[in-house]
N, C-alpha and C. Protein backbone atom coordinates (compact mmCIF):
# COMPACT_ATOMS: atom_id res chain seq x y z
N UNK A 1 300.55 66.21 -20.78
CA UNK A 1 300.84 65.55 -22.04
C UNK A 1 301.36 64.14 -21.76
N UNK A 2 301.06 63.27 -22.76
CA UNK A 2 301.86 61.79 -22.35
C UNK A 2 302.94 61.52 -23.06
N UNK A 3 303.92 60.98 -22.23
CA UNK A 3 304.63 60.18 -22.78
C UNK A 3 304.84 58.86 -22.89
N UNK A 4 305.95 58.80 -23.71
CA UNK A 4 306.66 56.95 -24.22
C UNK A 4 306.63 56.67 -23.13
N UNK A 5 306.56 54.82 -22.40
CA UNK A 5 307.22 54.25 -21.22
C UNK A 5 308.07 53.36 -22.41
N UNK A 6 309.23 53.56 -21.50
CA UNK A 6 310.67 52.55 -22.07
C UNK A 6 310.43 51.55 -20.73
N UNK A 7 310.37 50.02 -21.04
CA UNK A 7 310.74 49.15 -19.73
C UNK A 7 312.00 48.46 -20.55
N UNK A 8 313.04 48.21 -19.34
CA UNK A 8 313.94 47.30 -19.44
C UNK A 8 313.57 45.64 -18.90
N UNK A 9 313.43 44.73 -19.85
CA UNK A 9 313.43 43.62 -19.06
C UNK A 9 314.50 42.58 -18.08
N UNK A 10 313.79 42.91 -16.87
CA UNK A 10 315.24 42.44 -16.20
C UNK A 10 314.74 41.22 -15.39
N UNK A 11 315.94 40.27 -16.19
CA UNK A 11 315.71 38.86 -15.76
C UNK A 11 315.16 38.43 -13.83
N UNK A 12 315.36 39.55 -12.98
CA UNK A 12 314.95 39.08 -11.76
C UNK A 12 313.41 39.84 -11.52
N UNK A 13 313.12 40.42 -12.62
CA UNK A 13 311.73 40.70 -11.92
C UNK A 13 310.87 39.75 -13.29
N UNK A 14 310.86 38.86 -13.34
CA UNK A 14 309.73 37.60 -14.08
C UNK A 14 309.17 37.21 -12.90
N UNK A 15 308.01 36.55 -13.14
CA UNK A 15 307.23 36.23 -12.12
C UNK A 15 307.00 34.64 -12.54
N UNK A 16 307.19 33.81 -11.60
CA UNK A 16 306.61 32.42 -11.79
C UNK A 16 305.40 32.36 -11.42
N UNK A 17 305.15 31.46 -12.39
CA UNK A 17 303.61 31.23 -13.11
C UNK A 17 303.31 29.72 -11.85
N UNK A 18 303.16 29.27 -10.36
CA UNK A 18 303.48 28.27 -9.64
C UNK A 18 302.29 26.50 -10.13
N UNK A 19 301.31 27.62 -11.20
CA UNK A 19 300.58 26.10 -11.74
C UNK A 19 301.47 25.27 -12.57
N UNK A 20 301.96 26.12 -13.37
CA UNK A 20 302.70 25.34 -14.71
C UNK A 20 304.47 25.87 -14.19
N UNK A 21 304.58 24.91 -13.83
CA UNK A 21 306.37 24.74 -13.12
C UNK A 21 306.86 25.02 -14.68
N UNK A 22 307.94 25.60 -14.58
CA UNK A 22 309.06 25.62 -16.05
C UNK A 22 308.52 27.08 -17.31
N UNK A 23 307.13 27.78 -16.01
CA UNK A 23 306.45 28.62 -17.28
C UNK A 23 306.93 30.30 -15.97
N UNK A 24 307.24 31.60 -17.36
CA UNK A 24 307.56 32.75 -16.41
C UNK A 24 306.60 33.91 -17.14
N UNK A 25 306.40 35.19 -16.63
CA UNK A 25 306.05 35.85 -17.48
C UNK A 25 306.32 37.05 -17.09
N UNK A 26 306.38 37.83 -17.78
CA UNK A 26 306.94 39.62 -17.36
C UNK A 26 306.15 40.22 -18.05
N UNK A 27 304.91 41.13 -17.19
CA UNK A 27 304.18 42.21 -17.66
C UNK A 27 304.58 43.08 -18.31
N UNK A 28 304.32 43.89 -19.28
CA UNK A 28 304.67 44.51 -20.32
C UNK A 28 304.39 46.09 -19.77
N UNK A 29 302.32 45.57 -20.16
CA UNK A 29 301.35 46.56 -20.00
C UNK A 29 299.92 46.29 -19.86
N UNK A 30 298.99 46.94 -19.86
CA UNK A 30 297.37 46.73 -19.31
C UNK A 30 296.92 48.04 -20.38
N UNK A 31 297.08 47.13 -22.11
CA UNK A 31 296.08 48.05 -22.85
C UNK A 31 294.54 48.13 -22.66
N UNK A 32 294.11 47.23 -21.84
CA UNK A 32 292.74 47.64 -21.77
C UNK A 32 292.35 47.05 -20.09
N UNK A 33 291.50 47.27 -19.21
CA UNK A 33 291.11 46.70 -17.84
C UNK A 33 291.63 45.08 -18.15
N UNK A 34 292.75 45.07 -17.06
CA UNK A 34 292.07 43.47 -16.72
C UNK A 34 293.07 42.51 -17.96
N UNK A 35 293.44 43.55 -19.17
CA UNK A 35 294.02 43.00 -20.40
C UNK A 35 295.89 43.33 -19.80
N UNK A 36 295.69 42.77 -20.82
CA UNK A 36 297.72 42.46 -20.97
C UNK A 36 298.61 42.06 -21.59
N UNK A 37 300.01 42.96 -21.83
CA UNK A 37 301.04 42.18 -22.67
C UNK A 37 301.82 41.95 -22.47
N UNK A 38 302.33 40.71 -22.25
CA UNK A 38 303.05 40.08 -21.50
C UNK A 38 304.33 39.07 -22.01
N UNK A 39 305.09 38.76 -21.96
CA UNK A 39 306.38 38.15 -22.45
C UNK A 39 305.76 36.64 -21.74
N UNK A 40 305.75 35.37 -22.07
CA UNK A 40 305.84 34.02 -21.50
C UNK A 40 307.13 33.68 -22.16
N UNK A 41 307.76 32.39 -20.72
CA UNK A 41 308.63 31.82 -21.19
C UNK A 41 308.11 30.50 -20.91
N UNK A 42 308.50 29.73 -21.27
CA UNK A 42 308.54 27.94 -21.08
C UNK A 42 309.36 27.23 -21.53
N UNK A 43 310.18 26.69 -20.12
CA UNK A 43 311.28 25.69 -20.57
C UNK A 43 310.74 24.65 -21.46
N UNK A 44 312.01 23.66 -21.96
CA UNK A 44 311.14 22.45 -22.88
C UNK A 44 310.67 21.67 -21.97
N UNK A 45 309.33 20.96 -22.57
CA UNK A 45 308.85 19.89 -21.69
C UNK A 45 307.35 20.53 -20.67
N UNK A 46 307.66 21.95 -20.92
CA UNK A 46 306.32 22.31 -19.94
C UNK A 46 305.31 22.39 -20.67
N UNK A 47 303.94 22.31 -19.48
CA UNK A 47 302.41 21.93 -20.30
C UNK A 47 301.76 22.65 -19.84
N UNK A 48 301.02 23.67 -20.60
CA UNK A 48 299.50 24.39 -20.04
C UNK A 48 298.36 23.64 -20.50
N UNK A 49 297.69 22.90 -20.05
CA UNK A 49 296.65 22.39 -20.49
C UNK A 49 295.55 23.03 -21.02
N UNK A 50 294.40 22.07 -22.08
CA UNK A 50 293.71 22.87 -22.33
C UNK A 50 293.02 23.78 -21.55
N UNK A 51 292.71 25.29 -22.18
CA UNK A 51 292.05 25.99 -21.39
C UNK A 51 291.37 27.14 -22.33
N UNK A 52 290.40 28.13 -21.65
CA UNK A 52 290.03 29.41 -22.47
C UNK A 52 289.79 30.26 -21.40
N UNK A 53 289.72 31.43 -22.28
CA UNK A 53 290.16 32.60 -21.72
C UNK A 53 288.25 33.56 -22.46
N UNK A 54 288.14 34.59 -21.61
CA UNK A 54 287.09 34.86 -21.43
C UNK A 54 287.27 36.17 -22.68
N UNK A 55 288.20 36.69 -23.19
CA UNK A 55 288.28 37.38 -23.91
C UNK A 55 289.17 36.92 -25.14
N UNK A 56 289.47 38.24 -26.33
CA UNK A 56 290.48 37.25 -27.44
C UNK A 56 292.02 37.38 -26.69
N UNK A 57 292.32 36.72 -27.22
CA UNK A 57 294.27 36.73 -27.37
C UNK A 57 295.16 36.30 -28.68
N UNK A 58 295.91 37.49 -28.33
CA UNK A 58 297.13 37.45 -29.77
C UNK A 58 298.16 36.62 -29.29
N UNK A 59 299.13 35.94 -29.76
CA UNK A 59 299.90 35.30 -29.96
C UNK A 59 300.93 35.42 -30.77
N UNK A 60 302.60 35.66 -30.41
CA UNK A 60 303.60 35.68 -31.24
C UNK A 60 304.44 34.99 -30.86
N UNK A 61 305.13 33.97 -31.29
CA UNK A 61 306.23 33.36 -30.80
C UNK A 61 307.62 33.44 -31.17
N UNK A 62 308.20 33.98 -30.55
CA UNK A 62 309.71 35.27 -30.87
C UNK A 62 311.14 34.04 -31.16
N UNK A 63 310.68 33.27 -29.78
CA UNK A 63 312.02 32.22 -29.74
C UNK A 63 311.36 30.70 -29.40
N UNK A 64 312.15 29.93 -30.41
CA UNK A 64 311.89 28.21 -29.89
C UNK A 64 310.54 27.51 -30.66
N UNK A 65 310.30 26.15 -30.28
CA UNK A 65 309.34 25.81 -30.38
C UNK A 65 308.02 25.52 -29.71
N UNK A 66 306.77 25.44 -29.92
CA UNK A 66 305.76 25.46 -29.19
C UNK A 66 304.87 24.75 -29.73
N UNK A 67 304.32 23.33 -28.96
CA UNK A 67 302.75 22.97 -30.14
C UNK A 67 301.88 23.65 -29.00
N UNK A 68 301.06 23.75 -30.10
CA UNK A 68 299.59 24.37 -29.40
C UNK A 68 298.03 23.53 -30.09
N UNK A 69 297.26 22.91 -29.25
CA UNK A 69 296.58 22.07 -30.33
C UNK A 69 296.71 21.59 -31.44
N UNK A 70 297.85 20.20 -31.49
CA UNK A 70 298.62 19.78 -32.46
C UNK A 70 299.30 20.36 -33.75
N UNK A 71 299.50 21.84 -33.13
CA UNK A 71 299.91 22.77 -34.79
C UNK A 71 301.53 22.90 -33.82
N UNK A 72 302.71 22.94 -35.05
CA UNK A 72 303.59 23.04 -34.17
C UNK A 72 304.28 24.74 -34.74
N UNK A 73 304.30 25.30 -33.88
CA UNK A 73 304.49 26.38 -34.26
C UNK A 73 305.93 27.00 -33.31
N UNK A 74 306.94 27.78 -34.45
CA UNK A 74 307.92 27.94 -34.38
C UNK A 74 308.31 29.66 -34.31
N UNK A 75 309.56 29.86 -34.26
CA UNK A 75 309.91 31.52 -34.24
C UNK A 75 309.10 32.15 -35.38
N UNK A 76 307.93 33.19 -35.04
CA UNK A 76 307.87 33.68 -36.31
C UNK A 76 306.14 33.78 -36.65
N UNK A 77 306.02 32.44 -35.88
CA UNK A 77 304.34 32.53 -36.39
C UNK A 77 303.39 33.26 -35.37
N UNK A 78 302.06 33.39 -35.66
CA UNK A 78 301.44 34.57 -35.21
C UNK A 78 299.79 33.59 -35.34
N UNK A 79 299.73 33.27 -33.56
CA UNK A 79 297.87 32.76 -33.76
C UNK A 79 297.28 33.69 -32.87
N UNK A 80 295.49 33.84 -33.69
CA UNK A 80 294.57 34.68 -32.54
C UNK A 80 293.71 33.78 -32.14
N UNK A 81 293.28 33.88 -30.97
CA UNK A 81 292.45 32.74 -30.45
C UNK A 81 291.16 33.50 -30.06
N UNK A 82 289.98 33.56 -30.36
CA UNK A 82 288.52 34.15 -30.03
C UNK A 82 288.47 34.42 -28.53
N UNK A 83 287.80 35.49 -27.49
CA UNK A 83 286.99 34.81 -26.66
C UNK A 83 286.43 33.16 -26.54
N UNK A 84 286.54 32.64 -25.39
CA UNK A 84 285.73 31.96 -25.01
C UNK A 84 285.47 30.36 -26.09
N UNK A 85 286.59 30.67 -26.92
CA UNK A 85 287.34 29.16 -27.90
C UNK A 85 288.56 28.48 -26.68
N UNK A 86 288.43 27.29 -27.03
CA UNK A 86 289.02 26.18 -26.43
C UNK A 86 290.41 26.17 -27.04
N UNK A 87 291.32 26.46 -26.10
CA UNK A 87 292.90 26.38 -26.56
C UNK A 87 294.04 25.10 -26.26
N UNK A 88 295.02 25.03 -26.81
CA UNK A 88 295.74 24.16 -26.23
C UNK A 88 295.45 22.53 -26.44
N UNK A 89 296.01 21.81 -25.11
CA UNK A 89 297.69 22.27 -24.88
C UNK A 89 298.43 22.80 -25.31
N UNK A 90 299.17 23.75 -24.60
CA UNK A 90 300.49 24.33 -24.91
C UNK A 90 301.73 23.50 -24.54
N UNK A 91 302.68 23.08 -25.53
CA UNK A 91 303.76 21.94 -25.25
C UNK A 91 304.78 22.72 -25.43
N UNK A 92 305.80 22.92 -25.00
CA UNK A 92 307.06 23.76 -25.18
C UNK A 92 307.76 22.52 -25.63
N UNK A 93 308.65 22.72 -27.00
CA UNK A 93 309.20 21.45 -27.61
C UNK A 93 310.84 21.69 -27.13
N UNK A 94 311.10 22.99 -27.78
CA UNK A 94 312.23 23.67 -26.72
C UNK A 94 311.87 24.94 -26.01
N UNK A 95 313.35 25.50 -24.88
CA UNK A 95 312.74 26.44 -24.62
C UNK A 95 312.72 27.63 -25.36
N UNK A 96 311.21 28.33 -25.04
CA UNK A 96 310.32 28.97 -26.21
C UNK A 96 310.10 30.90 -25.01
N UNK A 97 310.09 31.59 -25.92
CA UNK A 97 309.41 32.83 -25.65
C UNK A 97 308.32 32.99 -26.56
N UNK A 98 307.47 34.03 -25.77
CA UNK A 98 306.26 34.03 -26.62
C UNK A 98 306.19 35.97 -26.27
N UNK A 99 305.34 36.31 -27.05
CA UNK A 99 304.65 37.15 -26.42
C UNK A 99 303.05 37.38 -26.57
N UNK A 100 302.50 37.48 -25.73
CA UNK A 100 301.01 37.52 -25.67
C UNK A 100 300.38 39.12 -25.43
N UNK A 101 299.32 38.98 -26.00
CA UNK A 101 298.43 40.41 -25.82
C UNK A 101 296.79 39.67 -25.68
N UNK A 102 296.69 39.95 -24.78
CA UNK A 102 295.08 39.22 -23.60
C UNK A 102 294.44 41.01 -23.80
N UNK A 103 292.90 40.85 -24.30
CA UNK A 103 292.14 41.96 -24.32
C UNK A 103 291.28 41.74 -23.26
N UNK A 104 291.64 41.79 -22.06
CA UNK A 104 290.41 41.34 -20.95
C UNK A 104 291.01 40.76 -20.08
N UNK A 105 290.82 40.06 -18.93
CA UNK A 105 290.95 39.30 -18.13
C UNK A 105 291.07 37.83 -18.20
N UNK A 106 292.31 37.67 -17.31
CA UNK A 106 292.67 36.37 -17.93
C UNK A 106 291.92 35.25 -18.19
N UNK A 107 291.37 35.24 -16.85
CA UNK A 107 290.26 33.90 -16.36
C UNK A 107 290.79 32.92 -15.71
N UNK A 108 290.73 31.46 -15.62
CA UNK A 108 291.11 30.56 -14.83
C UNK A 108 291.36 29.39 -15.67
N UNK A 109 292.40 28.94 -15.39
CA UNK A 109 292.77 28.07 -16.75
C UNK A 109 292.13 26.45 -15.85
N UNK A 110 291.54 26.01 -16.07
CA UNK A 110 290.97 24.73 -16.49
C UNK A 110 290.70 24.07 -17.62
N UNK A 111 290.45 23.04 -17.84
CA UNK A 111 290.32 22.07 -19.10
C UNK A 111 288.50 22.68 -19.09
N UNK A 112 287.45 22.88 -20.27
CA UNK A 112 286.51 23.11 -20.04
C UNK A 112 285.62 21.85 -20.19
């Protein structure tokens, strides 16, 4: 039979993200191959450049501010981004938590 997983998030197991200095993230879970939900952090001032991702992704932003392709989005709001649509920049205005849910594999973040 299955059960609940309870995770505690504990500030020493985040993982730095070493492209984007000032960005962290703590795995959640892997609802589907390859997919994931994941906590991001980003101090203010950090940049993910544009990029896309080979599958969709959800988007919630829990704490702070964040622009994301000139929309400035704050605690509260909620974007989905398609497969294989052009995202970003991501600008951390302050520092921001997010949480993300990736249906697939991440991919490789380049500008396309």
């Amino acid at each position: 039979m299955s059960e609940q997983t309870f995770i505690q998030i504990n500030p020493e197991r985040w993982l730095d993200i070493e492209q984007f200095p000032g960005a962290k993230f703590f795995p959640l879970a892997e609802p589907v191959s390859q997919g994931s939900i994941h906590l991001l952090t980003m101090k203010a001032g950090t940049t993910i450049p544009i990029h896309t991702h080979p599958c969709d992704e959800y988007v919630y932003v829990m704490k702070g501010v964040v622009e994301t392709g000139g929309k400035t989005c704050s605690s509260g709001i909620f974007w989905f981004t398609p497969a294989h649509t052009q995202q970003g920049p991501h600008i951390a205005i302050t520092d921001v938590e997010i949480l993300t849910i990736r249906l697939g594999e991440m991919g490789v973040f380049e500008s396309p």
